[in-house]
Amino acid sequence: MRQRQEIQALPREAKLIHPYRTIAEEDGVIVILDQTRLPGEAVFLRLNTLDQVAHAIASMQVRGAPLIGATAAYGVAIGLADGADDVRLQQVVETLVSTRPTAVNLRWALSRMSKRLEAVSPHQRAEMAWHEARAIAAEDAMANADIGRYGLALLQTMTAEDRPLSVMTHCNAGWLATVAHGTALSPVYAAHAAKLDIHVWVSETRPRNQGLLTAWELEQSGINHTLIADNAAGLLLMQGKVDIVIVGADRIAANGDTANKIGTYLKALAAKAHGVPFYVAAPISTIDFYCPDGSAIPIEERAASELGTSAKQVANPAFDVTPASLISGIITERGVHLPSELRP
Ligand code: MRU
């Protein structure tokens, strides 16, 4: 049975602004910000059992591919506290890997943890797991900062003299969705820091409304933005009100086809139709080189209750796949690549 999570409310005066680290260690447990309570309330949860970590990922208390990966890595460390033989290690990894299917960072982080831990004796594993989880988290923050720098260079080639540069994004691929900095929003934060005049169109992202998280992040950092209903995106792209679309990714296949939050594909289609560049920003850990193309990416089907309806038949696919042919470029910590140029 799941144990009660310890809850800590954020002091009223505290502000969470970029750069902010979403996962922290405290005396052998991890502390996360409960994203199901945002943007209304900033509540921290202390997770100290494997079940709590698995629940936090499945219920989207933590979400966003890179943060899911880092949280799972820490989940291994927590899960090995009372025993770390091969059977327990496998059980811990299996519990965590089954939480969410699409974000490949989860599988990536767990397979990195397994390889590292299998190479040492069971009594060394708990300590080694904390060490490796820390490394995964630190590397994610660094990769995302680099994505910001490359993305900024791209945005600087696009600035218009007479009005703010207008970026459209989807879902939340900001610092909340990663260990720090964000992916799609990292170039936006870098641009804001470089005093570029920038505006962000933020789509609501039904049914889970992650766009509200993006609007909250941008508000906290004083970045000019406008929240829109998902279906308004096509009109704005047609009207020439968007200079560039930048989205995150949950899994990028070897050929560049990209799974991201449901609704991304429609934005990519509309962007192509109206000649607006469409970029994906993601760390290399989001690229699945074992997956040849988008048709092999598993799409998470979430509970019908998320749609808040009593309709008898409901489908709730949480992600869609944007074909590489609609993607102008992929921004990673190594630079800006054509989808066909991805290399391990
Ligand atoms: O279901 P979610 O909220 O975990 O989905 C998140 C997304 O689709 C993000 O765009 C993606 O993970 C990139 S996060 C940096």
GROMACS .gro file of N, CA, C and O in nm, residues 226-342:
model
  468
  226THR      N    1   0.118   3.522  -2.386
  226THR     CA    2  -0.028   3.523  -2.400
  226THR      C    3  -0.077   3.379  -2.403
  226THR      O    4  -0.026   3.297  -2.481
  227LEU      N    5  -0.172   3.349  -2.317
  227LEU     CA    6  -0.231   3.214  -2.314
  227LEU      C    7  -0.340   3.205  -2.420
  227LEU      O    8  -0.422   3.297  -2.433
  228ILE      N    9  -0.343   3.097  -2.496
  228ILE     CA   10  -0.446   3.077  -2.598
  228ILE      C   11  -0.507   2.938  -2.583
  228ILE      O   12  -0.445   2.847  -2.527
  229ALA      N   13  -0.630   2.924  -2.633
  229ALA     CA   14  -0.688   2.790  -2.642
  229ALA      C   15  -0.609   2.714  -2.750
  229ALA      O   16  -0.560   2.775  -2.847
  230ASP      N   17  -0.597   2.585  -2.736
  230ASP     CA   18  -0.519   2.507  -2.833
  230ASP      C   19  -0.562   2.534  -2.977
  230ASP      O   20  -0.479   2.547  -3.067
  231ASN      N   21  -0.691   2.544  -2.997
  231ASN     CA   22  -0.743   2.558  -3.133
  231ASN      C   23  -0.718   2.695  -3.195
  231ASN      O   24  -0.747   2.715  -3.313
  232ALA      N   25  -0.664   2.790  -3.119
  232ALA     CA   26  -0.634   2.922  -3.174
  232ALA      C   27  -0.500   2.924  -3.248
  232ALA      O   28  -0.470   3.019  -3.322
  233ALA      N   29  -0.421   2.820  -3.231
  233ALA     CA   30  -0.284   2.822  -3.285
  233ALA      C   31  -0.281   2.838  -3.437
  233ALA      O   32  -0.202   2.916  -3.492
  234GLY      N   33  -0.370   2.765  -3.507
  234GLY     CA   34  -0.371   2.770  -3.654
  234GLY      C   35  -0.397   2.911  -3.705
  234GLY      O   36  -0.330   2.960  -3.797
  235LEU      N   37  -0.491   2.979  -3.644
  235LEU     CA   38  -0.525   3.115  -3.685
  235LEU      C   39  -0.404   3.208  -3.668
  235LEU      O   40  -0.369   3.284  -3.759
  236LEU      N   41  -0.339   3.200  -3.554
  236LEU     CA   42  -0.226   3.289  -3.527
  236LEU      C   43  -0.111   3.263  -3.624
  236LEU      O   44  -0.044   3.356  -3.670
  237LEU      N   45  -0.090   3.134  -3.656
  237LEU     CA   46   0.015   3.101  -3.754
  237LEU      C   47  -0.023   3.155  -3.892
  237LEU      O   48   0.061   3.209  -3.964
  238MET      N   49  -0.148   3.144  -3.927
  238MET     CA   50  -0.195   3.194  -4.057
  238MET      C   51  -0.183   3.347  -4.064
  238MET      O   52  -0.149   3.405  -4.167
  239GLN      N   53  -0.207   3.413  -3.952
  239GLN     CA   54  -0.207   3.560  -3.951
  239GLN      C   55  -0.066   3.620  -3.943
  239GLN      O   56  -0.051   3.741  -3.935
  240GLY      N   57   0.037   3.534  -3.943
  240GLY     CA   58   0.174   3.585  -3.939
  240GLY      C   59   0.214   3.639  -3.802
  240GLY      O   60   0.307   3.719  -3.790
  241LYS      N   61   0.146   3.593  -3.697
  241LYS     CA   62   0.176   3.644  -3.563
  241LYS      C   63   0.277   3.558  -3.487
  241LYS      O   64   0.302   3.580  -3.370
  242VAL      N   65   0.331   3.460  -3.557
  242VAL     CA   66   0.428   3.370  -3.492
  242VAL      C   67   0.553   3.365  -3.580
  242VAL      O   68   0.545   3.340  -3.701
  243ASP      N   69   0.671   3.389  -3.518
  243ASP     CA   70   0.797   3.383  -3.596
  243ASP      C   71   0.860   3.245  -3.593
  243ASP      O   72   0.929   3.205  -3.686
  244ILE      N   73   0.838   3.173  -3.483
  244ILE     CA   74   0.900   3.041  -3.469
  244ILE      C   75   0.820   2.960  -3.368
  244ILE      O   76   0.770   3.015  -3.270
  245VAL      N   77   0.807   2.830  -3.395
  245VAL     CA   78   0.747   2.740  -3.296
  245VAL      C   79   0.862   2.659  -3.236
  245VAL      O   80   0.946   2.606  -3.308
  246ILE      N   81   0.865   2.652  -3.103
  246ILE     CA   82   0.963   2.564  -3.036
  246ILE      C   83   0.888   2.478  -2.934
  246ILE      O   84   0.817   2.530  -2.848
  247VAL      N   85   0.903   2.347  -2.947
  247VAL     CA   86   0.838   2.254  -2.854
  247VAL      C   87   0.944   2.160  -2.795
  247VAL      O   88   1.056   2.151  -2.847
  248GLY      N   89   0.907   2.092  -2.689
  248GLY     CA   90   0.995   1.991  -2.631
  248GLY      C   91   0.971   1.857  -2.698
  248GLY      O   92   0.906   1.849  -2.804
  249ALA      N   93   1.021   1.750  -2.636
  249ALA     CA   94   1.002   1.615  -2.693
  249ALA      C   95   1.002   1.513  -2.581
  249ALA      O   96   1.069   1.530  -2.479
  250ASP      N   97   0.926   1.408  -2.603
  250ASP     CA   98   0.927   1.294  -2.510
  250ASP      C   99   1.009   1.179  -2.564
  250ASP      O  100   1.063   1.099  -2.488
  251ARG      N  101   1.013   1.170  -2.696
  251ARG     CA  102   1.100   1.070  -2.758
  251ARG      C  103   1.121   1.110  -2.903
  251ARG      O  104   1.026   1.136  -2.977
  252ILE      N  105   1.248   1.113  -2.943
  252ILE     CA  106   1.282   1.143  -3.082
  252ILE      C  107   1.338   1.016  -3.142
  252ILE      O  108   1.434   0.958  -3.089
  253ALA      N  109   1.276   0.969  -3.250
  253ALA     CA  110   1.325   0.847  -3.316
  253ALA      C  111   1.454   0.880  -3.392
  253ALA      O  112   1.485   0.997  -3.417
  254ALA      N  113   1.526   0.774  -3.432
  254ALA     CA  114   1.655   0.793  -3.498
  254ALA      C  115   1.643   0.877  -3.626
  254ALA      O  116   1.737   0.946  -3.665
  255ASN      N  117   1.527   0.872  -3.690
  255ASN     CA  118   1.509   0.949  -3.815
  255ASN      C  119   1.457   1.091  -3.791
  255ASN      O  120   1.428   1.164  -3.885
  256GLY      N  121   1.442   1.127  -3.662
  256GLY     CA  122   1.398   1.263  -3.630
  256GLY      C  123   1.249   1.277  -3.603
  256GLY      O  124   1.204   1.382  -3.555
  257ASP      N  125   1.168   1.175  -3.632
  257ASP     CA  126   1.025   1.181  -3.597
  257ASP      C  127   1.017   1.203  -3.445
  257ASP      O  128   1.090   1.138  -3.368
  258THR      N  129   0.926   1.290  -3.404
  258THR     CA  130   0.928   1.333  -3.263
  258THR      C  131   0.792   1.318  -3.194
  258THR      O  132   0.693   1.376  -3.240
  259ALA      N  133   0.793   1.243  -3.083
  259ALA     CA  134   0.672   1.236  -3.000
  259ALA      C  135   0.676   1.348  -2.899
  259ALA      O  136   0.777   1.370  -2.832
  260ASN      N  137   0.567   1.419  -2.890
  260ASN     CA  138   0.553   1.523  -2.788
  260ASN      C  139   0.405   1.531  -2.751
  260ASN      O  140   0.321   1.460  -2.809
  261LYS      N  141   0.373   1.617  -2.659
  261LYS     CA  142   0.236   1.629  -2.607
  261LYS      C  143   0.133   1.639  -2.718
  261LYS      O  144   0.155   1.705  -2.820
  262ILE      N  145   0.021   1.571  -2.698
  262ILE     CA  146  -0.086   1.569  -2.797
  262ILE      C  147  -0.121   1.714  -2.840
  262ILE      O  148  -0.135   1.802  -2.756
  263GLY      N  149  -0.129   1.733  -2.970
  263GLY     CA  150  -0.154   1.867  -3.023
  263GLY      C  151  -0.032   1.927  -3.091
  263GLY      O  152  -0.041   2.022  -3.168
  264THR      N  153   0.085   1.870  -3.064
  264THR     CA  154   0.208   1.922  -3.125
  264THR      C  155   0.203   1.907  -3.278
  264THR      O  156   0.241   1.997  -3.352
  265TYR      N  157   0.156   1.790  -3.321
  265TYR     CA  158   0.152   1.760  -3.465
  265TYR      C  159   0.068   1.863  -3.542
  265TYR      O  160   0.107   1.909  -3.650
  266LEU      N  161  -0.046   1.899  -3.485
  266LEU     CA  162  -0.131   1.997  -3.553
  266LEU      C  163  -0.060   2.131  -3.566
  266LEU      O  164  -0.073   2.200  -3.669
  267LYS      N  165   0.016   2.168  -3.466
  267LYS     CA  166   0.092   2.294  -3.474
  267LYS      C  167   0.197   2.283  -3.584
  267LYS      O  168   0.221   2.378  -3.660
  268ALA      N  169   0.262   2.168  -3.592
  268ALA     CA  170   0.366   2.149  -3.694
  268ALA      C  171   0.306   2.157  -3.835
  268ALA      O  172   0.365   2.217  -3.926
  269LEU      N  173   0.189   2.097  -3.852
  269LEU     CA  174   0.123   2.102  -3.983
  269LEU      C  175   0.089   2.246  -4.021
  269LEU      O  176   0.114   2.290  -4.134
  270ALA      N  177   0.032   2.319  -3.926
  270ALA     CA  178  -0.006   2.458  -3.954
  270ALA      C  179   0.118   2.545  -3.978
  270ALA      O  180   0.118   2.633  -4.064
  271ALA      N  181   0.224   2.518  -3.902
  271ALA     CA  182   0.347   2.596  -3.920
  271ALA      C  183   0.403   2.573  -4.061
  271ALA      O  184   0.442   2.667  -4.131
  272LYS      N  185   0.404   2.447  -4.104
  272LYS     CA  186   0.453   2.413  -4.239
  272LYS      C  187   0.367   2.486  -4.345
  272LYS      O  188   0.419   2.545  -4.440
  273ALA      N  189   0.237   2.481  -4.327
  273ALA     CA  190   0.145   2.541  -4.426
  273ALA      C  191   0.169   2.691  -4.439
  273ALA      O  192   0.146   2.748  -4.546
  274HIS      N  193   0.215   2.755  -4.332
  274HIS     CA  194   0.230   2.901  -4.334
  274HIS      C  195   0.376   2.945  -4.331
  274HIS      O  196   0.406   3.063  -4.305
  275GLY      N  197   0.466   2.852  -4.357
  275GLY     CA  198   0.609   2.886  -4.371
  275GLY      C  199   0.674   2.933  -4.242
  275GLY      O  200   0.772   3.010  -4.244
  276VAL      N  201   0.623   2.885  -4.128
  276VAL     CA  202   0.683   2.925  -3.999
  276VAL      C  203   0.778   2.813  -3.954
  276VAL      O  204   0.737   2.695  -3.950
  277PRO      N  205   0.903   2.846  -3.919
  277PRO     CA  206   0.995   2.740  -3.877
  277PRO      C  207   0.948   2.670  -3.749
  277PRO      O  208   0.900   2.735  -3.657
  278PHE      N  209   0.965   2.539  -3.747
  278PHE     CA  210   0.917   2.456  -3.636
  278PHE      C  211   1.037   2.379  -3.579
  278PHE      O  212   1.096   2.295  -3.647
  279TYR      N  213   1.075   2.411  -3.456
  279TYR     CA  214   1.192   2.349  -3.393
  279TYR      C  215   1.153   2.264  -3.273
  279TYR      O  216   1.057   2.297  -3.201
  280VAL      N  217   1.231   2.160  -3.250
  280VAL     CA  218   1.218   2.075  -3.131
  280VAL      C  219   1.344   2.097  -3.048
  280VAL      O  220   1.455   2.101  -3.102
  281ALA      N  221   1.325   2.115  -2.917
  281ALA     CA  222   1.442   2.131  -2.828
  281ALA      C  223   1.442   2.018  -2.727
  281ALA      O  224   1.341   1.996  -2.658
  282ALA      N  225   1.551   1.944  -2.719
  282ALA     CA  226   1.557   1.828  -2.629
  282ALA      C  227   1.702   1.786  -2.606
  282ALA      O  228   1.784   1.799  -2.697
  283PRO      N  229   1.731   1.733  -2.488
  283PRO     CA  230   1.866   1.678  -2.467
  283PRO      C  231   1.884   1.548  -2.545
  283PRO      O  232   1.786   1.483  -2.581
  284ILE      N  233   2.009   1.510  -2.565
  284ILE     CA  234   2.038   1.385  -2.639
  284ILE      C  235   1.971   1.265  -2.571
  284ILE      O  236   1.934   1.168  -2.636
  285SER      N  237   1.953   1.273  -2.438
  285SER     CA  238   1.890   1.161  -2.366
  285SER      C  239   1.746   1.137  -2.411
  285SER      O  240   1.687   1.033  -2.377
  286THR      N  241   1.687   1.229  -2.486
  286THR     CA  242   1.550   1.210  -2.537
  286THR      C  243   1.550   1.144  -2.675
  286THR      O  244   1.445   1.112  -2.729
  287ILE      N  245   1.668   1.124  -2.731
  287ILE     CA  246   1.674   1.059  -2.864
  287ILE      C  247   1.688   0.908  -2.844
  287ILE      O  248   1.776   0.862  -2.771
  288ASP      N  249   1.598   0.835  -2.906
  288ASP     CA  250   1.599   0.689  -2.895
  288ASP      C  251   1.656   0.632  -3.025
  288ASP      O  252   1.583   0.613  -3.122
  289PHE      N  253   1.785   0.606  -3.023
  289PHE     CA  254   1.849   0.559  -3.146
  289PHE      C  255   1.811   0.413  -3.178
  289PHE      O  256   1.838   0.366  -3.287
  290TYR      N  257   1.747   0.345  -3.081
  290TYR     CA  258   1.699   0.209  -3.109
  290TYR      C  259   1.563   0.212  -3.179
  290TYR      O  260   1.513   0.109  -3.223
  291CYS      N  261   1.504   0.329  -3.185
  291CYS     CA  262   1.370   0.341  -3.243
  291CYS      C  263   1.386   0.401  -3.385
  291CYS      O  264   1.425   0.517  -3.399
  292PRO      N  265   1.360   0.322  -3.489
  292PRO     CA  266   1.393   0.371  -3.623
  292PRO      C  267   1.308   0.489  -3.669
  292PRO      O  268   1.359   0.581  -3.733
  293ASP      N  269   1.179   0.488  -3.635
  293ASP     CA  270   1.093   0.599  -3.677
  293ASP      C  271   0.973   0.610  -3.584
  293ASP      O  272   0.954   0.527  -3.495
  294GLY      N  273   0.893   0.713  -3.609
  294GLY     CA  274   0.784   0.745  -3.517
  294GLY      C  275   0.682   0.635  -3.498
  294GLY      O  276   0.617   0.627  -3.393
  295SER      N  277   0.667   0.546  -3.598
  295SER     CA  278   0.564   0.442  -3.586
  295SER      C  279   0.597   0.345  -3.473
  295SER      O  280   0.509   0.273  -3.425
  296ALA      N  281   0.722   0.341  -3.430
  296ALA     CA  282   0.762   0.247  -3.323
  296ALA      C  283   0.754   0.312  -3.184
  296ALA      O  284   0.788   0.249  -3.084
  297ILE      N  285   0.712   0.438  -3.177
  297ILE     CA  286   0.707   0.506  -3.045
  297ILE      C  287   0.575   0.470  -2.976
  297ILE      O  288   0.468   0.491  -3.032
  298PRO      N  289   0.584   0.416  -2.853
  298PRO     CA  290   0.459   0.383  -2.782
  298PRO      C  291   0.389   0.512  -2.737
  298PRO      O  292   0.453   0.603  -2.685
  299ILE      N  293   0.259   0.518  -2.761
  299ILE     CA  294   0.182   0.637  -2.723
  299ILE      C  295   0.102   0.606  -2.597
  299ILE      O  296   0.021   0.512  -2.596
  300GLU      N  297   0.126   0.684  -2.495
  300GLU     CA  298   0.055   0.663  -2.369
  300GLU      C  299  -0.094   0.698  -2.383
  300GLU      O  300  -0.128   0.805  -2.432
  301GLU      N  301  -0.178   0.606  -2.339
  301GLU     CA  302  -0.323   0.631  -2.335
  301GLU      C  303  -0.356   0.654  -2.188
  301GLU      O  304  -0.334   0.567  -2.104
  302ARG      N  305  -0.405   0.773  -2.155
  302ARG     CA  306  -0.431   0.803  -2.014
  302ARG      C  307  -0.580   0.790  -1.982
  302ARG      O  308  -0.662   0.769  -2.071
  303ALA      N  309  -0.610   0.801  -1.855
  303ALA     CA  310  -0.747   0.776  -1.807
  303ALA      C  311  -0.847   0.869  -1.874
  303ALA      O  312  -0.820   0.989  -1.894
  304ALA      N  313  -0.965   0.814  -1.903
  304ALA     CA  314  -1.074   0.893  -1.962
  304ALA      C  315  -1.115   1.007  -1.868
  304ALA      O  316  -1.156   1.114  -1.913
  305SER      N  317  -1.099   0.985  -1.739
  305SER     CA  318  -1.141   1.086  -1.640
  305SER      C  319  -1.068   1.219  -1.660
  305SER      O  320  -1.118   1.324  -1.620
  306GLU      N  321  -0.951   1.216  -1.724
  306GLU     CA  322  -0.877   1.342  -1.746
  306GLU      C  323  -0.954   1.438  -1.836
  306GLU      O  324  -0.928   1.558  -1.836
  307LEU      N  325  -1.048   1.384  -1.916
  307LEU     CA  326  -1.125   1.472  -2.004
  307LEU      C  327  -1.244   1.535  -1.932
  307LEU      O  328  -1.312   1.622  -1.987
  308GLY      N  329  -1.269   1.492  -1.809
  308GLY     CA  330  -1.374   1.552  -1.728
  308GLY      C  331  -1.510   1.543  -1.792
  308GLY      O  332  -1.583   1.643  -1.797
  309THR      N  333  -1.545   1.427  -1.844
  309THR     CA  334  -1.674   1.412  -1.910
  309THR      C  335  -1.738   1.280  -1.868
  309THR      O  336  -1.667   1.187  -1.826
  310SER      N  337  -1.870   1.275  -1.884
  310SER     CA  338  -1.936   1.148  -1.853
  310SER      C  339  -1.966   1.071  -1.981
  310SER      O  340  -2.040   0.972  -1.980
  311ALA      N  341  -1.909   1.116  -2.094
  311ALA     CA  342  -1.930   1.047  -2.221
  311ALA      C  343  -1.890   0.900  -2.207
  311ALA      O  344  -1.793   0.869  -2.137
  312LYS      N  345  -1.962   0.812  -2.275
  312LYS     CA  346  -1.938   0.668  -2.256
  312LYS      C  347  -1.808   0.623  -2.321
  312LYS      O  348  -1.737   0.538  -2.272
  313GLN      N  349  -1.779   0.678  -2.440
  313GLN     CA  350  -1.657   0.634  -2.509
  313GLN      C  351  -1.560   0.751  -2.520
  313GLN      O  352  -1.591   0.850  -2.586
  314VAL      N  353  -1.446   0.738  -2.457
  314VAL     CA  354  -1.347   0.846  -2.456
  314VAL      C  355  -1.211   0.788  -2.492
  314VAL      O  356  -1.172   0.683  -2.441
  315ALA      N  357  -1.137   0.856  -2.579
  315ALA     CA  358  -0.998   0.819  -2.605
  315ALA      C  359  -0.911   0.935  -2.556
  315ALA      O  360  -0.945   1.051  -2.577
  316ASN      N  361  -0.801   0.902  -2.490
  316ASN     CA  362  -0.717   1.008  -2.435
  316ASN      C  363  -0.569   0.980  -2.463
  316ASN      O  364  -0.490   0.959  -2.370
  317PRO      N  365  -0.529   0.979  -2.593
  317PRO     CA  366  -0.387   0.961  -2.621
  317PRO      C  367  -0.311   1.085  -2.575
  317PRO      O  368  -0.350   1.197  -2.608
  318ALA      N  369  -0.204   1.066  -2.498
  318ALA     CA  370  -0.136   1.180  -2.436
  318ALA      C  371  -0.029   1.243  -2.526
  318ALA      O  372   0.018   1.354  -2.496
  319PHE      N  373   0.009   1.174  -2.631
  319PHE     CA  374   0.117   1.225  -2.717
  319PHE      C  375   0.081   1.203  -2.863
  319PHE      O  376  -0.002   1.118  -2.895
  320ASP      N  377   0.144   1.280  -2.952
  320ASP     CA  378   0.136   1.249  -3.095
  320ASP      C  379   0.277   1.254  -3.153
  320ASP      O  380   0.374   1.289  -3.082
  321VAL      N  381   0.287   1.215  -3.278
  321VAL     CA  382   0.419   1.209  -3.340
  321VAL      C  383   0.424   1.306  -3.458
  321VAL      O  384   0.340   1.300  -3.549
  322THR      N  385   0.520   1.395  -3.455
  322THR     CA  386   0.540   1.488  -3.565
  322THR      C  387   0.647   1.431  -3.657
  322THR      O  388   0.760   1.404  -3.613
  323PRO      N  389   0.614   1.409  -3.785
  323PRO     CA  390   0.714   1.353  -3.876
  323PRO      C  391   0.832   1.448  -3.894
  323PRO      O  392   0.816   1.571  -3.893
  324ALA      N  393   0.949   1.389  -3.913
  324ALA     CA  394   1.072   1.469  -3.930
  324ALA      C  395   1.058   1.571  -4.043
  324ALA      O  396   1.117   1.679  -4.038
  325SER      N  397   0.977   1.537  -4.144
  325SER     CA  398   0.964   1.627  -4.260
  325SER      C  399   0.902   1.762  -4.223
  325SER      O  400   0.915   1.858  -4.298
  326LEU      N  401   0.837   1.769  -4.107
  326LEU     CA  402   0.777   1.896  -4.065
  326LEU      C  403   0.868   1.974  -3.969
  326LEU      O  404   0.832   2.083  -3.924
  327ILE      N  405   0.982   1.915  -3.938
  327ILE     CA  406   1.069   1.975  -3.835
  327ILE      C  407   1.188   2.047  -3.900
  327ILE      O  408   1.266   1.987  -3.976
  328SER      N  409   1.201   2.177  -3.870
  328SER     CA  410   1.309   2.256  -3.931
  328SER      C  411   1.444   2.221  -3.868
  328SER      O  412   1.548   2.224  -3.935
  329GLY      N  413   1.444   2.192  -3.739
  329GLY     CA  414   1.570   2.160  -3.673
  329GLY      C  415   1.546   2.111  -3.532
  329GLY      O  416   1.439   2.132  -3.474
  330ILE      N  417   1.646   2.042  -3.478
  330ILE     CA  418   1.639   1.989  -3.341
  330ILE      C  419   1.753   2.052  -3.262
  330ILE      O  420   1.871   2.042  -3.300
  331ILE      N  421   1.717   2.121  -3.155
  331ILE     CA  422   1.817   2.191  -3.073
  331ILE      C  423   1.855   2.099  -2.957
  331ILE      O  424   1.769   2.062  -2.877
  332THR      N  425   1.979   2.059  -2.951
  332THR     CA  426   2.027   1.976  -2.839
  332THR      C  427   2.144   2.050  -2.774
  332THR      O  428   2.183   2.159  -2.817
  333GLU      N  429   2.203   1.985  -2.674
  333GLU     CA  430   2.319   2.044  -2.606
  333GLU      C  431   2.442   2.046  -2.697
  333GLU      O  432   2.544   2.105  -2.662
  334ARG      N  433   2.430   1.979  -2.814
  334ARG     CA  434   2.545   1.980  -2.907
  334ARG      C  435   2.530   2.082  -3.018
  334ARG      O  436   2.622   2.103  -3.096
  335GLY      N  437   2.412   2.139  -3.033
  335GLY     CA  438   2.393   2.238  -3.139
  335GLY      C  439   2.255   2.224  -3.202
  335GLY      O  440   2.167   2.159  -3.147
  336VAL      N  441   2.240   2.283  -3.320
  336VAL     CA  442   2.111   2.275  -3.390
  336VAL      C  443   2.132   2.182  -3.510
  336VAL      O  444   2.220   2.206  -3.594
  337HIS      N  445   2.054   2.075  -3.515
  337HIS     CA  446   2.074   1.972  -3.617
  337HIS      C  447   1.951   1.960  -3.706
  337HIS      O  448   1.839   1.978  -3.660
  338LEU      N  449   1.975   1.919  -3.830
  338LEU     CA  450   1.862   1.873  -3.912
  338LEU      C  451   1.819   1.739  -3.856
  338LEU      O  452   1.904   1.662  -3.805
  339PRO      N  453   1.690   1.705  -3.867
  339PRO     CA  454   1.645   1.575  -3.814
  339PRO      C  455   1.728   1.458  -3.870
  339PRO      O  456   1.754   1.359  -3.800
  340SER      N  457   1.772   1.470  -3.995
  340SER     CA  458   1.848   1.360  -4.057
  340SER      C  459   1.993   1.353  -4.008
  340SER      O  460   2.066   1.261  -4.042
  341GLU      N  461   2.033   1.451  -3.926
  341GLU     CA  462   2.174   1.456  -3.884
  341GLU      C  463   2.197   1.405  -3.743
  341GLU      O  464   2.306   1.424  -3.688
  342LEU      N  465   2.095   1.346  -3.680
  342LEU     CA  466   2.112   1.302  -3.539
  342LEU      C  467   2.212   1.188  -3.533
  342LEU      O  468   2.204   1.092  -3.611
   0.00000   0.00000   0.00000
